[in-house]
Coordinates of C-alpha atoms in Angstrom, one line a residue:
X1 CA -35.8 5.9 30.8
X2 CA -36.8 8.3 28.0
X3 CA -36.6 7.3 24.4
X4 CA -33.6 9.9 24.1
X5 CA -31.9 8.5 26.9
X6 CA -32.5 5.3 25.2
X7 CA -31.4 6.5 21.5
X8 CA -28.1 8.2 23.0
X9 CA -27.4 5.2 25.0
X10 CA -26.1 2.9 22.0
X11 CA -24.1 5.7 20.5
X12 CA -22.5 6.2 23.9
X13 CA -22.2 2.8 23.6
X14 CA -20.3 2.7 20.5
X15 CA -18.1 5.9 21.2
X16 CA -16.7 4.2 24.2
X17 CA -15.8 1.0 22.1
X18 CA -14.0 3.4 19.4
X19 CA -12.1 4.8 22.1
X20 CA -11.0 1.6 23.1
X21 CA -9.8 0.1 19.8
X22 CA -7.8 3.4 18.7
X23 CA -6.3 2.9 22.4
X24 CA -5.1 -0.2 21.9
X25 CA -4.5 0.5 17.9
X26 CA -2.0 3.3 19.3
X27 CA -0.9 0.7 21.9
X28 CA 0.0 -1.6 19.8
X29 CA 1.8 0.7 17.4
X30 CA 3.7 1.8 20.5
X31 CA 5.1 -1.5 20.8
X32 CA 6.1 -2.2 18.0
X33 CA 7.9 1.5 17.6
X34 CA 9.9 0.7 20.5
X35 CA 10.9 -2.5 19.6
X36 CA 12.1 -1.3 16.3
X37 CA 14.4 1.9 17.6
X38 CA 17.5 -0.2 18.7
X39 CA 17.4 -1.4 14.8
X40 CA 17.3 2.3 13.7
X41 CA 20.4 2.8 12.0
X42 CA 20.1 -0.9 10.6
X43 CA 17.0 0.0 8.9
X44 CA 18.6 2.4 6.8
X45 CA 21.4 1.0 6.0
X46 CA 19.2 -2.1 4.6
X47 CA 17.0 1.1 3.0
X48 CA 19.9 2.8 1.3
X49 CA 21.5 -0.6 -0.1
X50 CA 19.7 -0.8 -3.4
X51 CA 21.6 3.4 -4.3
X52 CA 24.6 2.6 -2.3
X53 CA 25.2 -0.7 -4.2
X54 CA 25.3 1.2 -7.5
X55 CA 27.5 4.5 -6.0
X56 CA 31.3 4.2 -6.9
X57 CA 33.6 2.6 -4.3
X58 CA 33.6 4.4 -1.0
X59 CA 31.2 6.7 -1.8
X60 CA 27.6 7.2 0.6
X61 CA 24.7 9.5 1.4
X62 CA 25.0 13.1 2.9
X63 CA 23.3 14.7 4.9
X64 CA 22.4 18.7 4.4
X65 CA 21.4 19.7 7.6
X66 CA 22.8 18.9 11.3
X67 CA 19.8 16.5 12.1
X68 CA 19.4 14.9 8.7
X69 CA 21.5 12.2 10.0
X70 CA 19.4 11.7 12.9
X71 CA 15.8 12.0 12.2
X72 CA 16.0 10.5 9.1
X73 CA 16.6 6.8 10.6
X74 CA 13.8 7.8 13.0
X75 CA 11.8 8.9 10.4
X76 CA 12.3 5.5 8.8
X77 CA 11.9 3.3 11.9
X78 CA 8.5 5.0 12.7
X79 CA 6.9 4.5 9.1
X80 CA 8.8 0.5 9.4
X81 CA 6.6 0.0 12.5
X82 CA 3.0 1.3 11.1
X83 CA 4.0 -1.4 8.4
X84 CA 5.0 -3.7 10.7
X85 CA 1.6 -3.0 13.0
X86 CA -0.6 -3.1 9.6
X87 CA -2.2 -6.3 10.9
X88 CA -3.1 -5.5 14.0
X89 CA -4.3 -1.7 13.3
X90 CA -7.0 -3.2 10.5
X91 CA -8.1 -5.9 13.1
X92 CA -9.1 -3.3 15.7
X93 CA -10.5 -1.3 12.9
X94 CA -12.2 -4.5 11.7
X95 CA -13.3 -5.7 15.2
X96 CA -15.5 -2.7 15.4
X97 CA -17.0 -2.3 12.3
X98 CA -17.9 -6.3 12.0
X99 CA -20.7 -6.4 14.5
X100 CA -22.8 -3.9 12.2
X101 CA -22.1 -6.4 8.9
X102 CA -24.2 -8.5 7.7
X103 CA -23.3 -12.3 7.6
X104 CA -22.3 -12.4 3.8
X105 CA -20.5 -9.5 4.2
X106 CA -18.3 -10.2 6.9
X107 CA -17.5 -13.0 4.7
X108 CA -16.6 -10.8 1.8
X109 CA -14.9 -8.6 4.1
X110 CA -12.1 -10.8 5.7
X111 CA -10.9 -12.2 2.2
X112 CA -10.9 -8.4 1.0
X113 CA -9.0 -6.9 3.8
X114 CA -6.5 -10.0 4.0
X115 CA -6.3 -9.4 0.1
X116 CA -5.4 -6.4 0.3
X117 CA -2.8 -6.3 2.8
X118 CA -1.1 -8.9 0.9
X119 CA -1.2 -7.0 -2.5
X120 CA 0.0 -3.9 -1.0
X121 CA 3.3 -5.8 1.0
X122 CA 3.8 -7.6 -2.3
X123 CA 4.3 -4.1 -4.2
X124 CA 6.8 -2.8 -1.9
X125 CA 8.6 -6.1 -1.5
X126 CA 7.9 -5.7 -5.8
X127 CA 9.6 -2.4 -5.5
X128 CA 12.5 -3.0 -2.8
X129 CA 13.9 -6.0 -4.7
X130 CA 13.3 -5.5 -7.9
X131 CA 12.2 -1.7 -8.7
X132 CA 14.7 0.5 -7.2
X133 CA 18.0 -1.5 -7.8
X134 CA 16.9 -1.5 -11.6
X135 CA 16.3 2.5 -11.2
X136 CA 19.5 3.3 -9.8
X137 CA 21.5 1.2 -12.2
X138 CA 19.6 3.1 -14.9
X139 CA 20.1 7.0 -13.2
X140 CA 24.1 5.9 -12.1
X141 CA 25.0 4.4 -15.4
X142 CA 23.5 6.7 -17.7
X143 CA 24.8 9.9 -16.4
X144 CA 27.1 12.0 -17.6
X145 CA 30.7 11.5 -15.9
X146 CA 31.2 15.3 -14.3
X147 CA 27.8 14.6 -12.6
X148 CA 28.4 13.0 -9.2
X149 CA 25.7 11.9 -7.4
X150 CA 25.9 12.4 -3.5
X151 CA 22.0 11.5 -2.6
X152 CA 20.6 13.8 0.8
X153 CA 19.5 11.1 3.4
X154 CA 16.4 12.8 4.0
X155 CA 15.5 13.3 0.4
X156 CA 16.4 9.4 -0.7
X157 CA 13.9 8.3 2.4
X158 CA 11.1 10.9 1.0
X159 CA 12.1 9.2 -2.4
X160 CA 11.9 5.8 -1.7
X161 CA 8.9 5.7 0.2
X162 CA 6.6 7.8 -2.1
X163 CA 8.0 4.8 -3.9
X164 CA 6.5 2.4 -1.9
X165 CA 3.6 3.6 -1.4
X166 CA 2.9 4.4 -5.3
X167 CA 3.8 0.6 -5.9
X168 CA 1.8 -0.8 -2.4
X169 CA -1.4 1.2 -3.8
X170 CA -1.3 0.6 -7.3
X171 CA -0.9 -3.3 -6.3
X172 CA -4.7 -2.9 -4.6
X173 CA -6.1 -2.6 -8.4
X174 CA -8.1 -6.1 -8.0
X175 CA -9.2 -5.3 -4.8
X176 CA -10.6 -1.9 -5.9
X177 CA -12.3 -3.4 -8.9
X178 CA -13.7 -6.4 -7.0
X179 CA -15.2 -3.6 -4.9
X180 CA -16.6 -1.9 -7.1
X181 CA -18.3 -5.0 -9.1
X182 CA -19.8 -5.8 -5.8
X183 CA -21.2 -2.5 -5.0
X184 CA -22.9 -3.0 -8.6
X185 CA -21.3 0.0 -10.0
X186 CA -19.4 -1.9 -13.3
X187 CA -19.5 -5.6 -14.0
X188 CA -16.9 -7.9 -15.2
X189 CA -17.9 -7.4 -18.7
X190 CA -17.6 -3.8 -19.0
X191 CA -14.0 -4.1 -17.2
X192 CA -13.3 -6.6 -20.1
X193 CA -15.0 -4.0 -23.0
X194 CA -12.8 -1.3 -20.8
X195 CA -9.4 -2.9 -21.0
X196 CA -8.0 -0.9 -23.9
X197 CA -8.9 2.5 -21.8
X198 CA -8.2 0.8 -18.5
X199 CA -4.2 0.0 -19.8
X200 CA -3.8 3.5 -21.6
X201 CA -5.0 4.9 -17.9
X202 CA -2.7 2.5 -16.1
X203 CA 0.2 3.8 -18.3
X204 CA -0.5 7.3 -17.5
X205 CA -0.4 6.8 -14.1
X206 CA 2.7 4.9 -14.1
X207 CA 4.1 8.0 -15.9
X208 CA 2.9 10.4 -12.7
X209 CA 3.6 7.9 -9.9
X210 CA 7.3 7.1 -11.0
X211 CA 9.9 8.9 -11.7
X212 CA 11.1 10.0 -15.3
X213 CA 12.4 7.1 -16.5
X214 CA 11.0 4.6 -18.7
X215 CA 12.4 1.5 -16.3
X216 CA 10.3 2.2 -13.6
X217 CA 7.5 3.2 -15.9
X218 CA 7.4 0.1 -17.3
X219 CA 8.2 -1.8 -13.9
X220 CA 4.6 -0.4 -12.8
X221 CA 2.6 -0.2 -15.8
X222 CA 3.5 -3.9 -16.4
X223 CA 2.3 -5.5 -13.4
X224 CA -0.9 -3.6 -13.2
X225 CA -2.2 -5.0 -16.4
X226 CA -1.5 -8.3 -15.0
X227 CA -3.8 -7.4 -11.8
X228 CA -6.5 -5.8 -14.2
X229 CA -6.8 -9.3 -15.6
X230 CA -6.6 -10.5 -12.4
X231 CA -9.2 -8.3 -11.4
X232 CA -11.5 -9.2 -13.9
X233 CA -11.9 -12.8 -13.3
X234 CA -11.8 -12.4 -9.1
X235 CA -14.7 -9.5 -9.6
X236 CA -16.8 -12.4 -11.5
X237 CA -16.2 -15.8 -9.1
X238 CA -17.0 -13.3 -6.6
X239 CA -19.8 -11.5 -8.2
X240 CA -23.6 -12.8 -6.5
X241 CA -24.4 -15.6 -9.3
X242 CA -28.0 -14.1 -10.1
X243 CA -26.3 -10.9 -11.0
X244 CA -23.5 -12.6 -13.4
X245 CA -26.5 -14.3 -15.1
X246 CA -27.9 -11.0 -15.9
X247 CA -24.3 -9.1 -17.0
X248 CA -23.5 -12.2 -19.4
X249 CA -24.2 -11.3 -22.8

């Protein structure tokens, strides 16, 4: 065997076993998708209940187009089940990347991914419970009285889940700072010298992510801060000992 044949043989090697896990990623997603389509028109409903609850008696959603009423619960279902399938799309993604870790950072790696995950389910359970019945109440009761609001069912879905995922992401703030305090780029002292510019940057963004109200602006900003701080001291237990020594002042 020639050393190319020999150099070409591992990557064959590892296409093959990409192959395999987005196969069974996709698989798996499958699954789930189909398992979740009976529960279609459910899923909405449970979707729309934080705006319907604060809409006048008897009055719902529309729909603007001829399909709206369709595709939107399908639309719904199919971004319920890559939530659902989370789990099991990062394992595969995580059962072919681990081999090429090293031991300490497979170690790192599971508490960060698990983390994560966690953190981003806990903003849009955050955000579901707790952000969007406050919006609505604010948007329904402060309008004026010849305004009445009939919400598009494809434009509240759109709505709600830029929602989610603003609140999901922005909930991964420790996680991204832990990150970056192991890669050795900051260290938990200059996050804590940084915290006046890091909460005047996590207000800002709250203002771009949400929309124009102060309710929901505070409903993000808030909890952020609290993960900075959170950040900070999970980016120094974390952070390799020798190096903490050394960013101590």
């Amino acid at each position: 065997m020639s050393a190319n044949d020999s150099n070409e043989s591992p990557l064959i090697e590892h296409l093959i076993e990409l192959r395999a896990r987005l196969v069974r990623a996709l698989m798996g997603l499958g699954v789930v998708l189909l398992a979740l389509l009976p529960f279609s028109r459910t899923l909405y409903t449970h979707l729309a209940t934080p705006l319907i609850s604060q809409l006048p008696a008897g009055q719902s959603m529309i729909a603007t187009n001829p399909a709206g009423a369709f595709f939107a619960p399908l639309k719904l279902t199919f971004f319920t089940a890559v939530f659902v399938a989370v789990p099991w799309l990062l394992y595969q993604a995580w059962a072919f990347v681990a081999p090429g870790l090293y031991a300490r950072e497979r170690r790192l790696a599971v508490p960060l991914l698990g983390s994560a995950m966690a953190l981003f389910y806990i903003g849009c359970a955050f955000a579901y419970f707790l952000v969007l019945p406050a919006v609505f109440h604010f948007l329904t009761t402060f309008r004026p009285e010849v305004i009445a609001i009939t919400p598009d069912a494809n434009a509240y879905l759109d709505f709600v889940l830029a929602i989610f995922f603003a609140f999901g992401a922005s909930f991964e703030l420790p996680v991204a700072m832990v990150i970056l305090v192991l890669l050795g780029w900051v260290t938990p002292q200059q996050l804590r010298e940084g915290r006046g510019y890091a909460v005047v940057g996590i207000f800002v963004l709250a203002a771009v992510l949400t929309p124009p109200d102060v309710v929901s602006q505070l409903m993000l900003a808030i909890p952020m801060c609290v993960l900075y701080e959170l950040g900070i001291h999970a980016s120094r237990w974390l952070m390799p000992r020798d190096q903490d020594k050394t960013a101590a002042p």
